[in-house]
Amino acid sequence: MNVKPSHLFYQGRERKPVLDQARGVYMWDVDGKRYLDGSSGAMVCNIGHSNENVLDAMRRQMEKSTFGYRLHFETEASEKLAAKTAALCPEGLNRVFFVSGGSEAVESALKLARQYALAIGEGSRWKIISRAPCYHGCTLGALAITSYAPLTDPFLPMMQAMPKIPAPRAYLDGLDADLEATGHHYADMLEAKILEEGPDSVLAFVVEPIGGASTGALVPPRGYMERVQEICRKYGVLFILDEVMTGAGRTGKFLASEHWNLAPDIVVMSKGFAAGYVPLGAMVAHERLVEPVLDAGGFLHGFTYAGNPLACAAGLAVIDEIERMDLVGNAARMGERLQERLRGLMQRYAIIGDVRGKGLLTAFEFMADRGTKAPLPKGLRAFDRFVQIAYDKGLIVYSRRTRDGIEGDHIIVAPPMIVTETHLDEITEMLDVSLAEFTDEIRPALDRAM
Ligand SMILES: Cc1ncc(COP(=O)(O)O)c(C=O)c1O
């Protein structure tokens, strides 16, 4: 491991190559090595790197102003981006609150939900139900509704425990995800949990419509999303969609919720919303929630950098580029082809136990045995090791542990939405050689474990 000292620290001591430049789907380090960004960073750079139209829009805004505090000024950029965002969201979701990232967006949604309950005289409601595993952010509020043991457990004493229901991992439970009965089986766990907790105490259900980091592009079984929405309505529980990863086109619709025509109360976005050009996110709430809160004295929440004009100008230009190049359509088309290629690799590599995803949010999961779904021995740290092998070959992919963060390994392949078939060929080729190397490397350990 390269452990040169640095004043910076993030997760650990490991150092990475220094980034020099990035264009389209490629990135180069200062030694001239080229990488294909097969995960758009952390599913962020959806429109590709260094898009000239976005950079121009940012330069134009920079010439005018880069900061205007939201309590002192309105800005044209934030007004325009809010209007554009509202127009792209389901009917009624037309009040937009800007933030600088996904965790902030989730925190904002939780606090708006609570203030809404107070404003309409339902102060007994405060519990937020979410799923296990799931990822909603790293700040303590968002972490309390996250379920991923290595990230959550150390902080449990500092957080308010929140109820969880199992994520609908039909493939692990041996159920057919194409059957509505399967979707209803998992959705009904929400109803059971609401009844167990006491309906009057439950404020909201927060869900990633297509699972992200913790479940690896988990597509819910047929009927699940419609049913959880119905259950939320039945008990007056707010239905909050965390589209931080899925939003802004990645799954082949602008919002993943469009795959099921959902009508959420709140949607949160970040990542692809500004595609990595600036830190930006949005909480978009139904006017029905916002009006009572404003009538009751206002939303007691806000971040200094919220609605920053430079960030909003970049965000607006990103959405314009998504529309101009029909990147949502391209994500749908290329996503299908990418999944076909991943399924092709699954036929050749026995350690791939599942391939899944929607649009350009795709993943494959390693297993020691496809029949029993047994994960690879956890000591192999396949999620880490495979990513490193691919990285060395010039392909960036993203990985996490599938089974509550403790074992199981999935690799997310989510290139920028500008990918072409030629890029997919390149990704497939690099995955192929990486899988061959990884399989050889772990064979002795697997043989010993048998
Ligand atoms: C679904 C989801 N919600 C929230 C977050 C938190 O976003 P951020 O890392 O920008 O705070 C993430 C980040 O991965 C995410 O995938």
Tab-separated table of C-alpha atoms and ligand atoms in Angstrom:
chain	number	residue	atom	x	y	z
A	1	MET	CA	0.000	0.000	0.000
A	2	ASN	CA	1.214	3.472	-0.902
A	3	VAL	CA	1.274	5.360	2.420
A	4	LYS	CA	3.119	8.620	1.738
A	5	PRO	CA	2.084	11.147	4.398
A	6	SER	CA	-0.595	13.705	3.580
A	7	HIS	CA	-2.417	16.412	5.490
A	8	LEU	CA	-5.658	15.124	4.009
A	9	PHE	CA	-7.467	12.180	5.451
A	10	TYR	CA	-10.634	10.469	4.379
A	11	GLN	CA	-11.358	6.805	5.160
A	12	GLY	CA	-7.844	5.551	5.710
A	13	ARG	CA	-4.187	6.068	4.925
A	14	GLU	CA	-4.149	4.682	1.414
A	15	ARG	CA	-3.060	7.129	-1.266
A	16	LYS	CA	-4.448	7.278	-4.811
A	17	PRO	CA	-3.004	8.531	-8.083
A	18	VAL	CA	-3.297	12.295	-8.572
A	19	LEU	CA	-6.003	13.291	-11.043
A	20	ASP	CA	-4.847	15.454	-13.906
A	21	GLN	CA	-7.800	15.820	-16.237
A	22	ALA	CA	-11.108	14.275	-17.184
A	23	ARG	CA	-13.086	14.414	-20.458
A	24	GLY	CA	-16.281	12.559	-21.320
A	25	VAL	CA	-16.066	9.045	-19.870
A	26	TYR	CA	-12.280	9.152	-19.395
A	27	MET	CA	-9.961	10.424	-16.664
A	28	TRP	CA	-6.161	10.723	-16.672
A	29	ASP	CA	-3.756	10.783	-13.752
A	30	VAL	CA	-0.630	12.945	-13.683
A	31	ASP	CA	1.445	10.023	-14.988
A	32	GLY	CA	-0.702	9.954	-18.114
A	33	LYS	CA	-2.537	6.727	-17.254
A	34	ARG	CA	-6.087	6.686	-18.637
A	35	TYR	CA	-9.108	5.342	-16.733
A	36	LEU	CA	-12.621	4.687	-18.022
A	37	ASP	CA	-14.994	6.027	-15.381
A	38	GLY	CA	-17.256	2.993	-15.263
A	39	SER	CA	-19.096	4.157	-12.137
A	40	SER	CA	-19.294	7.910	-12.865
A	41	GLY	CA	-17.321	8.401	-9.657
A	42	ALA	CA	-19.887	7.335	-7.089
A	43	MET	CA	-22.732	7.389	-9.657
A	44	VAL	CA	-22.329	11.157	-9.939
A	45	CYS	CA	-20.819	12.348	-13.250
A	46	ASN	CA	-23.868	11.306	-15.258
A	47	ILE	CA	-23.287	13.642	-18.208
A	48	GLY	CA	-19.577	12.890	-18.418
A	49	HIS	CA	-16.623	15.005	-17.421
A	50	SER	CA	-15.788	18.563	-18.562
A	51	ASN	CA	-18.929	19.169	-20.599
A	52	GLU	CA	-18.217	22.454	-22.400
A	53	ASN	CA	-21.770	23.793	-22.205
A	54	VAL	CA	-21.865	23.328	-18.447
A	55	LEU	CA	-18.440	24.908	-18.037
A	56	ASP	CA	-19.587	27.880	-20.183
A	57	ALA	CA	-22.714	28.329	-18.083
A	58	MET	CA	-20.576	28.243	-14.935
A	59	ARG	CA	-18.142	30.795	-16.363
A	60	ARG	CA	-21.020	33.116	-17.304
A	61	GLN	CA	-22.453	32.868	-13.805
A	62	MET	CA	-19.021	33.389	-12.232
A	63	GLU	CA	-18.660	36.656	-14.134
A	64	LYS	CA	-21.887	37.872	-12.496
A	65	SER	CA	-21.832	36.500	-8.932
A	66	THR	CA	-20.763	33.350	-7.161
A	67	PHE	CA	-22.514	33.826	-3.859
A	68	GLY	CA	-25.656	35.550	-2.722
A	69	TYR	CA	-26.933	34.543	0.674
A	70	ARG	CA	-30.481	33.279	0.389
A	71	LEU	CA	-31.726	35.518	3.228
A	72	HIS	CA	-30.372	38.578	1.400
A	73	PHE	CA	-31.078	37.880	-2.260
A	74	GLU	CA	-33.054	35.778	-4.651
A	75	THR	CA	-31.041	34.664	-7.663
A	76	GLU	CA	-32.125	34.040	-11.218
A	77	ALA	CA	-30.169	30.774	-11.327
A	78	SER	CA	-31.892	29.250	-8.297
A	79	GLU	CA	-35.361	30.405	-9.417
A	80	LYS	CA	-34.847	28.908	-12.861
A	81	LEU	CA	-33.458	25.639	-11.555
A	82	ALA	CA	-36.304	25.318	-9.048
A	83	ALA	CA	-38.884	25.850	-11.807
A	84	LYS	CA	-37.142	23.358	-14.096
A	85	THR	CA	-36.876	20.766	-11.299
A	86	ALA	CA	-40.527	21.137	-10.349
A	87	ALA	CA	-41.527	20.688	-13.999
A	88	LEU	CA	-39.616	17.379	-14.104
A	89	CYS	CA	-41.147	16.025	-10.879
A	90	PRO	CA	-44.581	14.422	-10.387
A	91	GLU	CA	-47.556	16.771	-10.183
A	92	GLY	CA	-47.774	18.778	-6.998
A	93	LEU	CA	-44.106	18.321	-6.127
A	94	ASN	CA	-43.350	21.907	-6.911
A	95	ARG	CA	-41.551	23.320	-3.887
A	96	VAL	CA	-37.791	22.985	-4.067
A	97	PHE	CA	-35.229	23.360	-1.277
A	98	PHE	CA	-31.601	23.367	-2.431
A	99	VAL	CA	-28.763	21.770	-0.478
A	100	SER	CA	-25.170	20.763	-1.212
A	101	GLY	CA	-25.364	16.962	-1.184
A	102	GLY	CA	-27.384	13.823	-0.627
A	103	SER	CA	-27.151	13.581	3.155
A	104	GLU	CA	-28.249	17.201	3.485
A	105	ALA	CA	-31.172	16.504	1.161
A	106	VAL	CA	-32.266	13.529	3.277
A	107	GLU	CA	-31.902	15.489	6.535
A	108	SER	CA	-34.008	18.250	5.032
A	109	ALA	CA	-36.735	15.815	4.024
A	110	LEU	CA	-36.902	14.302	7.523
A	111	LYS	CA	-37.152	17.698	9.152
A	112	LEU	CA	-39.751	19.017	6.731
A	113	ALA	CA	-41.814	15.882	7.323
A	114	ARG	CA	-41.655	16.411	11.082
A	115	GLN	CA	-42.542	20.084	10.864
A	116	TYR	CA	-45.454	19.247	8.591
A	117	ALA	CA	-46.781	16.772	11.153
A	118	LEU	CA	-46.501	19.417	13.866
A	119	ALA	CA	-48.169	22.033	11.662
A	120	ILE	CA	-51.225	19.851	11.035
A	121	GLY	CA	-51.577	18.805	14.673
A	122	GLU	CA	-50.037	15.340	14.355
A	123	GLY	CA	-47.110	15.884	16.695
A	124	SER	CA	-47.226	12.245	17.859
A	125	ARG	CA	-45.664	11.218	14.543
A	126	TRP	CA	-41.880	11.072	14.483
A	127	LYS	CA	-40.748	7.573	13.542
A	128	ILE	CA	-39.213	7.090	10.127
A	129	ILE	CA	-39.352	3.574	8.740
A	130	SER	CA	-36.683	2.548	6.244
A	131	ARG	CA	-35.229	-0.706	4.987
A	132	ALA	CA	-32.325	-2.942	5.892
A	133	PRO	CA	-29.911	-2.733	4.262
A	134	CYS	CA	-30.103	0.760	2.811
A	135	TYR	CA	-27.999	3.891	2.535
A	136	HIS	CA	-29.396	7.377	3.042
A	137	GLY	CA	-26.336	9.361	4.103
A	138	CYS	CA	-23.672	9.839	6.728
A	139	THR	CA	-24.982	12.663	8.925
A	140	LEU	CA	-26.572	11.436	12.152
A	141	GLY	CA	-30.197	11.924	11.044
A	142	ALA	CA	-29.677	10.267	7.672
A	143	LEU	CA	-27.520	7.603	9.328
A	144	ALA	CA	-30.293	6.752	11.792
A	145	ILE	CA	-32.441	5.639	8.857
A	146	THR	CA	-29.489	3.937	7.157
A	147	SER	CA	-28.758	0.277	7.713
A	148	TYR	CA	-25.233	-0.844	6.875
A	149	ALA	CA	-23.535	-2.257	9.969
A	150	PRO	CA	-19.954	-0.968	9.550
A	151	LEU	CA	-21.177	2.578	8.997
A	152	THR	CA	-24.081	2.644	11.420
A	153	ASP	CA	-23.111	0.487	14.410
A	154	PRO	CA	-20.367	2.657	15.954
A	155	PHE	CA	-22.788	5.573	16.147
A	156	LEU	CA	-25.890	3.787	17.443
A	157	PRO	CA	-25.657	5.302	20.965
A	158	MET	CA	-25.636	8.775	19.429
A	159	MET	CA	-28.721	8.265	17.292
A	160	GLN	CA	-32.456	7.846	17.756
A	161	ALA	CA	-33.198	4.221	16.809
A	162	MET	CA	-35.598	4.063	13.873
A	163	PRO	CA	-37.681	1.060	12.751
A	164	LYS	CA	-36.521	-0.976	9.747
A	165	ILE	CA	-38.090	-3.559	7.460
A	166	PRO	CA	-36.143	-5.990	5.248
A	167	ALA	CA	-35.206	-4.779	1.763
A	168	PRO	CA	-37.033	-6.861	-0.856
A	169	ARG	CA	-34.103	-9.080	-1.867
A	170	ALA	CA	-36.214	-11.728	-3.585
A	171	TYR	CA	-33.197	-13.325	-5.277
A	172	LEU	CA	-31.616	-14.109	-1.881
A	173	ASP	CA	-34.855	-15.393	-0.409
A	174	GLY	CA	-35.494	-17.694	-3.388
A	175	LEU	CA	-38.639	-15.787	-4.467
A	176	ASP	CA	-39.649	-14.826	-8.000
A	177	ALA	CA	-39.338	-11.045	-8.380
A	178	ASP	CA	-41.656	-11.136	-11.409
A	179	LEU	CA	-44.598	-12.224	-9.305
A	180	GLU	CA	-46.811	-9.585	-7.700
A	181	ALA	CA	-47.232	-11.883	-4.731
A	182	THR	CA	-43.511	-11.415	-4.047
A	183	GLY	CA	-43.767	-7.621	-4.160
A	184	HIS	CA	-46.767	-7.737	-1.853
A	185	HIS	CA	-45.013	-10.127	0.519
A	186	TYR	CA	-42.247	-7.557	1.154
A	187	ALA	CA	-44.515	-4.491	1.002
A	188	ASP	CA	-46.842	-5.988	3.610
A	189	MET	CA	-43.913	-5.968	6.026
A	190	LEU	CA	-44.292	-2.191	5.984
A	191	GLU	CA	-47.901	-2.431	7.079
A	192	ALA	CA	-46.986	-4.904	9.810
A	193	LYS	CA	-44.234	-2.567	11.038
A	194	ILE	CA	-46.554	0.469	11.053
A	195	LEU	CA	-49.080	-1.504	13.132
A	196	GLU	CA	-46.372	-2.771	15.476
A	197	GLU	CA	-44.990	0.734	16.057
A	198	GLY	CA	-48.450	2.310	16.327
A	199	PRO	CA	-49.721	4.148	13.228
A	200	ASP	CA	-50.046	7.457	15.086
A	201	SER	CA	-46.323	7.455	15.812
A	202	VAL	CA	-45.115	6.811	12.269
A	203	LEU	CA	-44.163	9.897	10.303
A	204	ALA	CA	-42.686	8.576	7.059
A	205	PHE	CA	-41.330	5.694	5.036
A	206	VAL	CA	-38.074	6.463	3.195
A	207	VAL	CA	-36.991	4.253	0.327
A	208	GLU	CA	-34.465	4.127	-2.508
A	209	PRO	CA	-36.732	3.165	-5.454
A	210	ILE	CA	-33.844	1.190	-6.925
A	211	GLY	CA	-31.302	0.232	-4.309
A	212	GLY	CA	-27.949	1.941	-4.409
A	213	ALA	CA	-24.679	1.319	-2.618
A	214	SER	CA	-25.931	-1.064	0.081
A	215	THR	CA	-28.040	-3.419	-2.043
A	216	GLY	CA	-26.292	-2.925	-5.405
A	217	ALA	CA	-28.870	-1.803	-7.974
A	218	LEU	CA	-31.676	-3.786	-6.353
A	219	VAL	CA	-34.832	-3.529	-8.476
A	220	PRO	CA	-37.933	-4.092	-6.321
A	221	PRO	CA	-40.163	-7.042	-7.171
A	222	ARG	CA	-43.289	-6.467	-9.236
A	223	GLY	CA	-46.037	-4.694	-7.316
A	224	TYR	CA	-43.802	-3.625	-4.420
A	225	MET	CA	-43.545	0.115	-4.992
A	226	GLU	CA	-47.248	0.581	-5.772
A	227	ARG	CA	-48.184	-1.373	-2.646
A	228	VAL	CA	-45.855	0.487	-0.256
A	229	GLN	CA	-47.280	3.768	-1.562
A	230	GLU	CA	-50.814	2.480	-0.958
A	231	ILE	CA	-49.901	1.420	2.596
A	232	CYS	CA	-48.370	4.834	3.328
A	233	ARG	CA	-51.575	6.542	2.143
A	234	LYS	CA	-53.737	4.213	4.241
A	235	TYR	CA	-51.962	5.193	7.460
A	236	GLY	CA	-51.202	8.855	6.673
A	237	VAL	CA	-47.482	8.026	6.550
A	238	LEU	CA	-45.445	10.297	4.277
A	239	PHE	CA	-43.895	8.542	1.296
A	240	ILE	CA	-40.349	9.828	0.739
A	241	LEU	CA	-38.253	8.684	-2.204
A	242	ASP	CA	-34.502	8.903	-1.889
A	243	GLU	CA	-33.497	9.463	-5.508
A	244	VAL	CA	-30.045	10.772	-4.621
A	245	MET	CA	-28.501	8.054	-6.791
A	246	THR	CA	-31.366	7.186	-9.118
A	247	GLY	CA	-32.531	10.734	-9.903
A	248	ALA	CA	-31.643	12.808	-12.966
A	249	GLY	CA	-31.921	10.011	-15.470
A	250	ARG	CA	-29.608	7.226	-14.352
A	251	THR	CA	-32.239	4.462	-14.433
A	252	GLY	CA	-33.659	5.420	-17.824
A	253	LYS	CA	-36.339	7.816	-16.521
A	254	PHE	CA	-35.680	11.246	-15.061
A	255	LEU	CA	-36.868	9.908	-11.701
A	256	ALA	CA	-36.865	6.180	-10.997
A	257	SER	CA	-40.328	6.652	-9.465
A	258	GLU	CA	-41.643	7.136	-13.029
A	259	HIS	CA	-41.119	3.418	-13.656
A	260	TRP	CA	-44.161	2.882	-11.437
A	261	ASN	CA	-45.950	6.250	-11.851
A	262	LEU	CA	-45.577	6.972	-8.162
A	263	ALA	CA	-46.850	10.086	-6.418
A	264	PRO	CA	-44.420	10.592	-3.495
A	265	ASP	CA	-44.779	13.351	-0.922
A	266	ILE	CA	-41.086	14.250	-1.060
A	267	VAL	CA	-38.254	13.374	-3.449
A	268	VAL	CA	-34.568	14.012	-2.746
A	269	MET	CA	-31.856	14.189	-5.387
A	270	SER	CA	-28.162	14.980	-5.563
A	271	LYS	CA	-25.292	13.122	-7.329
A	272	GLY	CA	-26.390	13.233	-11.013
A	273	PHE	CA	-28.497	16.350	-10.380
A	274	ALA	CA	-25.358	18.483	-10.801
A	275	ALA	CA	-23.288	15.597	-12.161
A	276	GLY	CA	-20.234	16.417	-10.057
A	277	TYR	CA	-19.737	19.918	-11.468
A	278	VAL	CA	-20.618	21.490	-8.111
A	279	PRO	CA	-21.898	20.245	-4.747
A	280	LEU	CA	-25.685	20.445	-5.132
A	281	GLY	CA	-28.783	18.564	-4.138
A	282	ALA	CA	-32.491	19.219	-3.872
A	283	MET	CA	-35.381	18.277	-1.670
A	284	VAL	CA	-38.580	18.572	-3.679
A	285	ALA	CA	-41.744	18.554	-1.616
A	286	HIS	CA	-45.429	18.541	-2.380
A	287	GLU	CA	-46.957	21.978	-1.911
A	288	ARG	CA	-49.514	20.336	0.398
A	289	LEU	CA	-46.667	19.792	2.896
A	290	VAL	CA	-44.877	23.081	2.478
A	291	GLU	CA	-47.795	25.489	2.778
A	292	PRO	CA	-48.803	24.497	6.340
A	293	VAL	CA	-45.156	24.689	7.440
A	294	LEU	CA	-44.811	28.185	6.003
A	295	ASP	CA	-48.144	29.201	7.550
A	296	ALA	CA	-46.928	27.941	10.918
A	297	GLY	CA	-43.912	30.255	10.835
A	298	GLY	CA	-41.525	28.723	8.321
A	299	PHE	CA	-39.131	25.830	7.837
A	300	LEU	CA	-36.659	25.740	10.734
A	301	HIS	CA	-33.750	24.500	8.705
A	302	GLY	CA	-31.177	25.665	6.182
A	303	PHE	CA	-27.575	25.451	5.037
A	304	THR	CA	-25.357	28.473	4.362
A	305	TYR	CA	-24.419	27.328	0.879
A	306	ALA	CA	-28.003	26.448	-0.131
A	307	GLY	CA	-29.159	27.884	-3.425
A	308	ASN	CA	-25.700	29.105	-4.289
A	309	PRO	CA	-26.027	30.795	-7.712
A	310	LEU	CA	-22.946	29.155	-9.197
A	311	ALA	CA	-24.160	25.716	-8.103
A	312	CYS	CA	-27.659	26.380	-9.438
A	313	ALA	CA	-26.352	27.687	-12.782
A	314	ALA	CA	-24.303	24.502	-13.134
A	315	GLY	CA	-27.287	22.349	-12.144
A	316	LEU	CA	-29.498	24.054	-14.697
A	317	ALA	CA	-26.912	23.560	-17.441
A	318	VAL	CA	-26.583	19.882	-16.470
A	319	ILE	CA	-30.332	19.339	-16.861
A	320	ASP	CA	-30.265	21.223	-20.183
A	321	GLU	CA	-27.526	18.868	-21.403
A	322	ILE	CA	-29.447	15.808	-20.196
A	323	GLU	CA	-32.417	17.000	-22.268
A	324	ARG	CA	-30.453	18.221	-25.321
A	325	MET	CA	-28.616	14.909	-25.736
A	326	ASP	CA	-31.562	12.721	-24.621
A	327	LEU	CA	-29.335	11.137	-22.013
A	328	VAL	CA	-32.290	9.614	-20.200
A	329	GLY	CA	-33.168	7.701	-23.379
A	330	ASN	CA	-29.535	6.738	-23.846
A	331	ALA	CA	-29.359	5.470	-20.258
A	332	ALA	CA	-32.377	3.240	-20.941
A	333	ARG	CA	-30.959	1.898	-24.231
A	334	MET	CA	-27.342	1.484	-23.150
A	335	GLY	CA	-28.417	0.099	-19.778
A	336	GLU	CA	-30.164	-2.817	-21.472
A	337	ARG	CA	-27.087	-3.542	-23.547
A	338	LEU	CA	-24.811	-3.276	-20.545
A	339	GLN	CA	-26.964	-5.753	-18.631
A	340	GLU	CA	-26.859	-8.150	-21.603
A	341	ARG	CA	-23.084	-7.963	-21.527
A	342	LEU	CA	-22.980	-8.535	-17.763
A	343	ARG	CA	-25.239	-11.558	-18.182
A	344	GLY	CA	-22.806	-12.799	-20.835
A	345	LEU	CA	-19.980	-12.524	-18.299
A	346	MET	CA	-22.139	-14.353	-15.741
A	347	GLN	CA	-22.366	-17.297	-18.146
A	348	ARG	CA	-18.588	-17.466	-18.262
A	349	TYR	CA	-17.679	-16.735	-14.649
A	350	ALA	CA	-19.274	-18.964	-12.019
A	351	ILE	CA	-18.482	-16.501	-9.220
A	352	ILE	CA	-21.070	-14.057	-10.611
A	353	GLY	CA	-24.230	-15.132	-8.828
A	354	ASP	CA	-26.606	-12.362	-9.879
A	355	VAL	CA	-26.826	-9.528	-12.405
A	356	ARG	CA	-29.376	-6.772	-11.861
A	357	GLY	CA	-30.258	-3.137	-12.336
A	358	LYS	CA	-32.252	-0.666	-14.362
A	359	GLY	CA	-30.946	1.744	-16.987
A	360	LEU	CA	-27.323	2.544	-16.295
A	361	LEU	CA	-27.495	1.576	-12.635
A	362	THR	CA	-26.353	-2.032	-12.931
A	363	ALA	CA	-24.512	-4.465	-10.684
A	364	PHE	CA	-23.290	-8.003	-10.420
A	365	GLU	CA	-22.898	-9.901	-7.163
A	366	PHE	CA	-20.211	-12.454	-6.397
A	367	MET	CA	-21.255	-15.730	-4.820
A	368	ALA	CA	-19.397	-18.890	-3.889
A	369	ASP	CA	-22.434	-20.951	-4.890
A	370	ARG	CA	-25.272	-19.794	-7.115
A	371	GLY	CA	-27.592	-22.495	-5.836
A	372	THR	CA	-27.322	-21.732	-2.141
A	373	LYS	CA	-26.466	-18.026	-2.753
A	374	ALA	CA	-23.572	-18.445	-0.323
A	375	PRO	CA	-21.301	-15.408	-0.492
A	376	LEU	CA	-17.586	-15.623	-1.152
A	377	PRO	CA	-15.547	-16.069	2.062
A	378	LYS	CA	-15.661	-12.628	3.620
A	379	GLY	CA	-11.950	-12.629	4.393
A	380	LEU	CA	-11.266	-12.424	0.651
A	381	ARG	CA	-12.697	-8.880	0.668
A	382	ALA	CA	-13.698	-9.465	-2.932
A	383	PHE	CA	-15.527	-6.134	-3.143
A	384	ASP	CA	-12.251	-4.296	-2.489
A	385	ARG	CA	-9.884	-6.580	-4.328
A	386	PHE	CA	-11.865	-6.793	-7.568
A	387	VAL	CA	-12.193	-3.007	-7.766
A	388	GLN	CA	-8.421	-2.701	-7.364
A	389	ILE	CA	-7.711	-5.241	-10.110
A	390	ALA	CA	-10.046	-3.403	-12.496
A	391	TYR	CA	-8.565	-0.038	-11.481
A	392	ASP	CA	-5.069	-1.259	-12.268
A	393	LYS	CA	-6.341	-2.144	-15.738
A	394	GLY	CA	-7.842	1.328	-16.176
A	395	LEU	CA	-11.494	0.655	-15.321
A	396	ILE	CA	-13.188	2.385	-12.401
A	397	VAL	CA	-16.116	0.508	-10.841
A	398	TYR	CA	-17.788	0.833	-7.429
A	399	SER	CA	-18.425	-1.815	-4.800
A	400	ARG	CA	-19.875	-2.506	-1.389
A	401	ARG	CA	-20.783	-5.496	0.744
A	402	THR	CA	-24.240	-6.820	-0.014
A	403	ARG	CA	-25.275	-8.547	3.194
A	404	ASP	CA	-25.729	-5.731	5.709
A	405	GLY	CA	-22.247	-4.446	5.014
A	406	ILE	CA	-20.689	-7.498	6.620
A	407	GLU	CA	-20.244	-10.001	3.806
A	408	GLY	CA	-21.293	-10.556	0.206
A	409	ASP	CA	-19.806	-8.446	-2.543
A	410	HIS	CA	-21.444	-6.502	-5.345
A	411	ILE	CA	-19.818	-4.459	-8.050
A	412	ILE	CA	-21.763	-1.519	-9.454
A	413	VAL	CA	-21.201	-0.657	-13.109
A	414	ALA	CA	-22.735	2.733	-13.824
A	415	PRO	CA	-20.855	4.646	-16.524
A	416	PRO	CA	-21.829	8.188	-17.506
A	417	MET	CA	-25.096	8.416	-19.456
A	418	ILE	CA	-23.164	9.536	-22.559
A	419	VAL	CA	-21.727	6.033	-23.090
A	420	THR	CA	-21.752	4.475	-26.533
A	421	GLU	CA	-21.640	0.813	-27.569
A	422	THR	CA	-17.892	1.230	-28.135
A	423	HIS	CA	-17.443	2.318	-24.530
A	424	LEU	CA	-19.523	-0.664	-23.408
A	425	ASP	CA	-17.232	-2.952	-25.417
A	426	GLU	CA	-14.261	-1.436	-23.650
A	427	ILE	CA	-15.881	-1.819	-20.211
A	428	THR	CA	-16.834	-5.440	-20.931
A	429	GLU	CA	-13.329	-6.280	-22.123
A	430	MET	CA	-11.724	-4.806	-18.991
A	431	LEU	CA	-14.262	-6.552	-16.736
A	432	ASP	CA	-13.533	-9.797	-18.538
A	433	VAL	CA	-9.782	-9.680	-17.974
A	434	SER	CA	-10.285	-8.499	-14.396
A	435	LEU	CA	-12.699	-11.357	-13.685
A	436	ALA	CA	-10.249	-13.852	-15.173
A	437	GLU	CA	-7.437	-12.556	-12.971
A	438	PHE	CA	-9.603	-12.395	-9.864
A	439	THR	CA	-10.967	-15.919	-10.402
A	440	ASP	CA	-7.430	-17.298	-10.698
A	441	GLU	CA	-6.346	-15.399	-7.620
A	442	ILE	CA	-9.122	-16.688	-5.352
A	443	ARG	CA	-9.261	-20.273	-6.670
A	444	PRO	CA	-6.956	-21.716	-3.970
A	445	ALA	CA	-8.982	-20.030	-1.210
A	446	LEU	CA	-12.256	-21.260	-2.706
A	447	ASP	CA	-10.880	-24.794	-3.043
A	448	ARG	CA	-9.866	-24.733	0.606
A	449	ALA	CA	-13.300	-23.487	1.662
A	450	MET	CA	-15.112	-26.309	-0.214
B	1	LIG	C1	-29.451	6.826	-1.952
B	1	LIG	C2	-28.474	7.770	-1.302
B	1	LIG	N1	-28.924	8.671	-0.411
B	1	LIG	C3	-28.092	9.543	0.182
B	1	LIG	C4	-26.748	9.537	-0.082
B	1	LIG	C5	-25.828	10.518	0.611
B	1	LIG	O1	-25.338	11.424	-0.314
B	1	LIG	P1	-23.998	12.254	-0.006
B	1	LIG	O2	-22.879	11.296	-0.010
B	1	LIG	O3	-23.952	13.230	-1.163
B	1	LIG	O4	-24.197	12.961	1.287
B	1	LIG	C6	-26.230	8.613	-0.988
B	1	LIG	C7	-24.782	8.558	-1.269
B	1	LIG	O5	-24.262	7.579	-1.749
B	1	LIG	C8	-27.121	7.708	-1.627
B	1	LIG	O6	-26.687	6.795	-2.504
